[in-house]
């Protein structure tokens, strides 16, 4: 099975191609450019480097959310376009789950945090029990202090990763009462290779959709939608 995977859910843009248990290529960039500028050129370069015939791909995987509203839309639009053009199924992989998968085999709690602004993060709590990926708290938006409180109550060592770490690291270290560590640079951001590996499991479990069916999972309203709701509430209390 050959999977083409895309992740533009956060600050990082990442493209990968995996075939069975082999990662054929991965191109990841974390720089000050919009994903609309980077994602397709990265895909073209990956295809060129490994002589990829897109007709040989079995499915398109995409980080399906949560994350940046703009980034998710770009990733989903790219995946949908490819799926429609190539008549391929899409596999939507939860963004936070894929981030946690970077730390495969870790038996401590794995806590990805993506900066969601307003002192909130997109997060979840995971571990690997005897090599099996286990969700202890499913992905959701949450206040940072609430997350720390949950981790303190759970009482187990935890490893943090994600673009929320540099934003909230000091706050975490002030309040956390369990042993806490932070993933190193090569493992602490989104990687399309993790999306691809999880997508293969999803494919085997029948968790696929058509390109027309795919929608990103935002998990909360956009800033524009929140501001509109607040204005309406002020007008109609």
mmCIF file of C-alpha atoms in Angstrom, residues 47-201:
data_model
loop_
_atom_site.group_PDB
_atom_site.id
_atom_site.type_symbol
_atom_site.label_atom_id
_atom_site.label_comp_id
_atom_site.label_asym_id
_atom_site.label_seq_id
_atom_site.Cartn_x
_atom_site.Cartn_y
_atom_site.Cartn_z
ATOM 1 C CA UNK A 47 7.264 13.357 -6.530
ATOM 2 C CA UNK A 48 10.248 14.374 -8.662
ATOM 3 C CA UNK A 49 12.842 13.037 -6.228
ATOM 4 C CA UNK A 50 11.322 9.566 -5.965
ATOM 5 C CA UNK A 51 9.883 9.367 -9.508
ATOM 6 C CA UNK A 52 6.425 9.112 -8.013
ATOM 7 C CA UNK A 53 3.598 8.245 -10.375
ATOM 8 C CA UNK A 54 0.535 9.614 -8.610
ATOM 9 C CA UNK A 55 -1.511 6.894 -10.284
ATOM 10 C CA UNK A 56 0.387 4.378 -8.122
ATOM 11 C CA UNK A 57 -0.893 5.918 -4.883
ATOM 12 C CA UNK A 58 -3.657 3.994 -3.072
ATOM 13 C CA UNK A 59 -5.000 6.818 -0.891
ATOM 14 C CA UNK A 60 -4.445 10.437 0.122
ATOM 15 C CA UNK A 61 -4.045 11.089 3.851
ATOM 16 C CA UNK A 62 -4.438 14.511 5.404
ATOM 17 C CA UNK A 63 -4.209 15.944 8.899
ATOM 18 C CA UNK A 64 -7.900 16.592 9.386
ATOM 19 C CA UNK A 65 -7.865 18.908 12.378
ATOM 20 C CA UNK A 66 -7.876 20.576 14.722
ATOM 21 C CA UNK A 67 -5.430 23.328 13.889
ATOM 22 C CA UNK A 68 -5.064 26.578 12.022
ATOM 23 C CA UNK A 69 -8.272 27.346 10.131
ATOM 24 C CA UNK A 70 -6.359 28.556 7.075
ATOM 25 C CA UNK A 71 -3.862 25.705 7.213
ATOM 26 C CA UNK A 72 -6.579 23.070 7.517
ATOM 27 C CA UNK A 73 -8.474 24.547 4.593
ATOM 28 C CA UNK A 74 -5.356 24.516 2.409
ATOM 29 C CA UNK A 75 -4.503 20.925 3.322
ATOM 30 C CA UNK A 76 -8.066 19.724 2.850
ATOM 31 C CA UNK A 77 -8.474 21.541 -0.471
ATOM 32 C CA UNK A 78 -5.222 20.039 -1.753
ATOM 33 C CA UNK A 79 -6.182 16.537 -0.618
ATOM 34 C CA UNK A 80 -9.685 16.868 -2.072
ATOM 35 C CA UNK A 81 -8.325 18.117 -5.383
ATOM 36 C CA UNK A 82 -5.924 15.207 -5.640
ATOM 37 C CA UNK A 83 -8.581 12.727 -4.588
ATOM 38 C CA UNK A 84 -11.035 13.990 -7.175
ATOM 39 C CA UNK A 85 -8.451 14.166 -9.960
ATOM 40 C CA UNK A 86 -7.029 10.716 -9.268
ATOM 41 C CA UNK A 87 -10.275 9.068 -8.083
ATOM 42 C CA UNK A 88 -8.654 8.111 -4.781
ATOM 43 C CA UNK A 89 -10.109 7.753 -1.285
ATOM 44 C CA UNK A 90 -9.146 10.213 1.444
ATOM 45 C CA UNK A 91 -8.108 9.333 4.986
ATOM 46 C CA UNK A 92 -8.583 12.067 7.558
ATOM 47 C CA UNK A 93 -6.194 11.647 10.490
ATOM 48 C CA UNK A 94 -6.764 13.634 13.709
ATOM 49 C CA UNK A 95 -3.965 16.176 13.976
ATOM 50 C CA UNK A 96 -3.262 15.739 17.678
ATOM 51 C CA UNK A 97 -3.242 11.940 17.410
ATOM 52 C CA UNK A 98 -0.651 12.157 14.629
ATOM 53 C CA UNK A 99 1.505 14.497 16.718
ATOM 54 C CA UNK A 100 1.445 12.010 19.590
ATOM 55 C CA UNK A 101 2.474 9.246 17.192
ATOM 56 C CA UNK A 102 5.840 11.008 16.784
ATOM 57 C CA UNK A 103 6.739 9.561 20.191
ATOM 58 C CA UNK A 104 5.936 5.961 19.283
ATOM 59 C CA UNK A 105 6.539 3.530 22.114
ATOM 60 C CA UNK A 106 6.669 6.144 24.874
ATOM 61 C CA UNK A 107 5.015 4.758 28.008
ATOM 62 C CA UNK A 108 4.801 8.125 29.760
ATOM 63 C CA UNK A 109 1.820 10.315 28.965
ATOM 64 C CA UNK A 110 2.266 12.102 25.643
ATOM 65 C CA UNK A 111 0.666 15.538 25.569
ATOM 66 C CA UNK A 112 0.711 17.439 22.253
ATOM 67 C CA UNK A 113 -0.220 21.100 22.569
ATOM 68 C CA UNK A 114 -1.002 23.298 19.584
ATOM 69 C CA UNK A 115 -1.405 26.992 20.299
ATOM 70 C CA UNK A 116 -5.091 27.857 19.813
ATOM 71 C CA UNK A 117 -4.712 31.447 21.075
ATOM 72 C CA UNK A 118 -6.713 33.010 23.928
ATOM 73 C CA UNK A 119 -4.668 30.957 26.452
ATOM 74 C CA UNK A 120 -6.015 27.732 24.940
ATOM 75 C CA UNK A 121 -4.427 24.765 23.214
ATOM 76 C CA UNK A 122 -5.616 21.946 21.028
ATOM 77 C CA UNK A 123 -4.526 18.948 23.011
ATOM 78 C CA UNK A 124 -5.042 15.322 24.013
ATOM 79 C CA UNK A 125 -3.342 12.818 26.312
ATOM 80 C CA UNK A 126 -1.934 9.561 24.964
ATOM 81 C CA UNK A 127 0.431 6.721 25.779
ATOM 82 C CA UNK A 128 1.604 3.414 24.354
ATOM 83 C CA UNK A 129 0.461 0.456 26.449
ATOM 84 C CA UNK A 130 2.611 -2.532 25.520
ATOM 85 C CA UNK A 131 3.176 -0.952 22.119
ATOM 86 C CA UNK A 132 -0.512 -0.206 21.542
ATOM 87 C CA UNK A 133 -1.521 3.423 21.030
ATOM 88 C CA UNK A 134 -3.957 4.410 23.789
ATOM 89 C CA UNK A 135 -5.999 7.611 24.063
ATOM 90 C CA UNK A 136 -6.348 8.708 27.679
ATOM 91 C CA UNK A 137 -8.046 12.000 26.821
ATOM 92 C CA UNK A 138 -9.304 12.665 23.267
ATOM 93 C CA UNK A 139 -8.257 15.741 21.335
ATOM 94 C CA UNK A 140 -10.123 18.950 22.163
ATOM 95 C CA UNK A 141 -9.530 22.674 22.718
ATOM 96 C CA UNK A 142 -8.750 23.396 26.358
ATOM 97 C CA UNK A 143 -7.457 26.154 28.628
ATOM 98 C CA UNK A 144 -3.805 25.551 29.493
ATOM 99 C CA UNK A 145 -4.437 25.694 33.248
ATOM 100 C CA UNK A 146 -7.243 23.134 32.924
ATOM 101 C CA UNK A 147 -4.928 20.783 31.031
ATOM 102 C CA UNK A 148 -2.231 21.111 33.680
ATOM 103 C CA UNK A 149 -4.812 20.368 36.368
ATOM 104 C CA UNK A 150 -5.876 17.162 34.592
ATOM 105 C CA UNK A 151 -2.278 16.008 34.198
ATOM 106 C CA UNK A 152 -1.532 16.722 37.860
ATOM 107 C CA UNK A 153 -4.537 14.627 38.888
ATOM 108 C CA UNK A 154 -3.514 11.758 36.597
ATOM 109 C CA UNK A 155 -0.182 11.648 38.442
ATOM 110 C CA UNK A 156 2.132 10.244 35.759
ATOM 111 C CA UNK A 157 5.250 11.498 33.965
ATOM 112 C CA UNK A 158 4.375 13.492 30.849
ATOM 113 C CA UNK A 159 6.156 14.537 27.651
ATOM 114 C CA UNK A 160 4.957 17.707 25.892
ATOM 115 C CA UNK A 161 5.377 18.526 22.214
ATOM 116 C CA UNK A 162 3.878 20.862 19.631
ATOM 117 C CA UNK A 163 4.008 24.541 18.694
ATOM 118 C CA UNK A 164 2.304 25.439 21.980
ATOM 119 C CA UNK A 165 5.405 24.445 23.958
ATOM 120 C CA UNK A 166 7.440 27.642 23.388
ATOM 121 C CA UNK A 167 4.317 29.707 24.091
ATOM 122 C CA UNK A 168 3.258 28.002 27.323
ATOM 123 C CA UNK A 169 6.403 26.259 28.611
ATOM 124 C CA UNK A 170 6.991 28.656 31.510
ATOM 125 C CA UNK A 171 3.338 28.487 32.544
ATOM 126 C CA UNK A 172 3.461 24.693 32.445
ATOM 127 C CA UNK A 173 6.608 24.464 34.534
ATOM 128 C CA UNK A 174 5.208 26.828 37.172
ATOM 129 C CA UNK A 175 2.092 24.719 37.752
ATOM 130 C CA UNK A 176 2.926 21.125 36.829
ATOM 131 C CA UNK A 177 3.474 18.832 39.811
ATOM 132 C CA UNK A 178 4.307 15.620 37.932
ATOM 133 C CA UNK A 179 7.667 15.026 36.205
ATOM 134 C CA UNK A 180 7.520 16.787 32.829
ATOM 135 C CA UNK A 181 9.793 16.734 29.788
ATOM 136 C CA UNK A 182 9.715 18.291 26.326
ATOM 137 C CA UNK A 183 10.304 16.433 23.070
ATOM 138 C CA UNK A 184 13.462 17.304 21.096
ATOM 139 C CA UNK A 185 13.418 19.376 17.914
ATOM 140 C CA UNK A 186 13.278 16.456 15.462
ATOM 141 C CA UNK A 187 10.109 15.073 17.080
ATOM 142 C CA UNK A 188 8.210 18.078 18.411
ATOM 143 C CA UNK A 189 6.229 19.294 15.381
ATOM 144 C CA UNK A 190 3.776 17.891 12.852
ATOM 145 C CA UNK A 191 5.203 15.336 10.440
ATOM 146 C CA UNK A 192 3.361 13.959 7.447
ATOM 147 C CA UNK A 193 5.140 10.635 7.961
ATOM 148 C CA UNK A 194 3.174 10.145 11.207
ATOM 149 C CA UNK A 195 -0.030 10.993 9.337
ATOM 150 C CA UNK A 196 0.872 8.385 6.709
ATOM 151 C CA UNK A 197 1.551 5.632 9.245
ATOM 152 C CA UNK A 198 -1.704 6.247 11.111
ATOM 153 C CA UNK A 199 -3.541 6.462 7.782
ATOM 154 C CA UNK A 200 -2.447 2.928 6.890
ATOM 155 C CA UNK A 201 -4.089 1.668 10.076
#
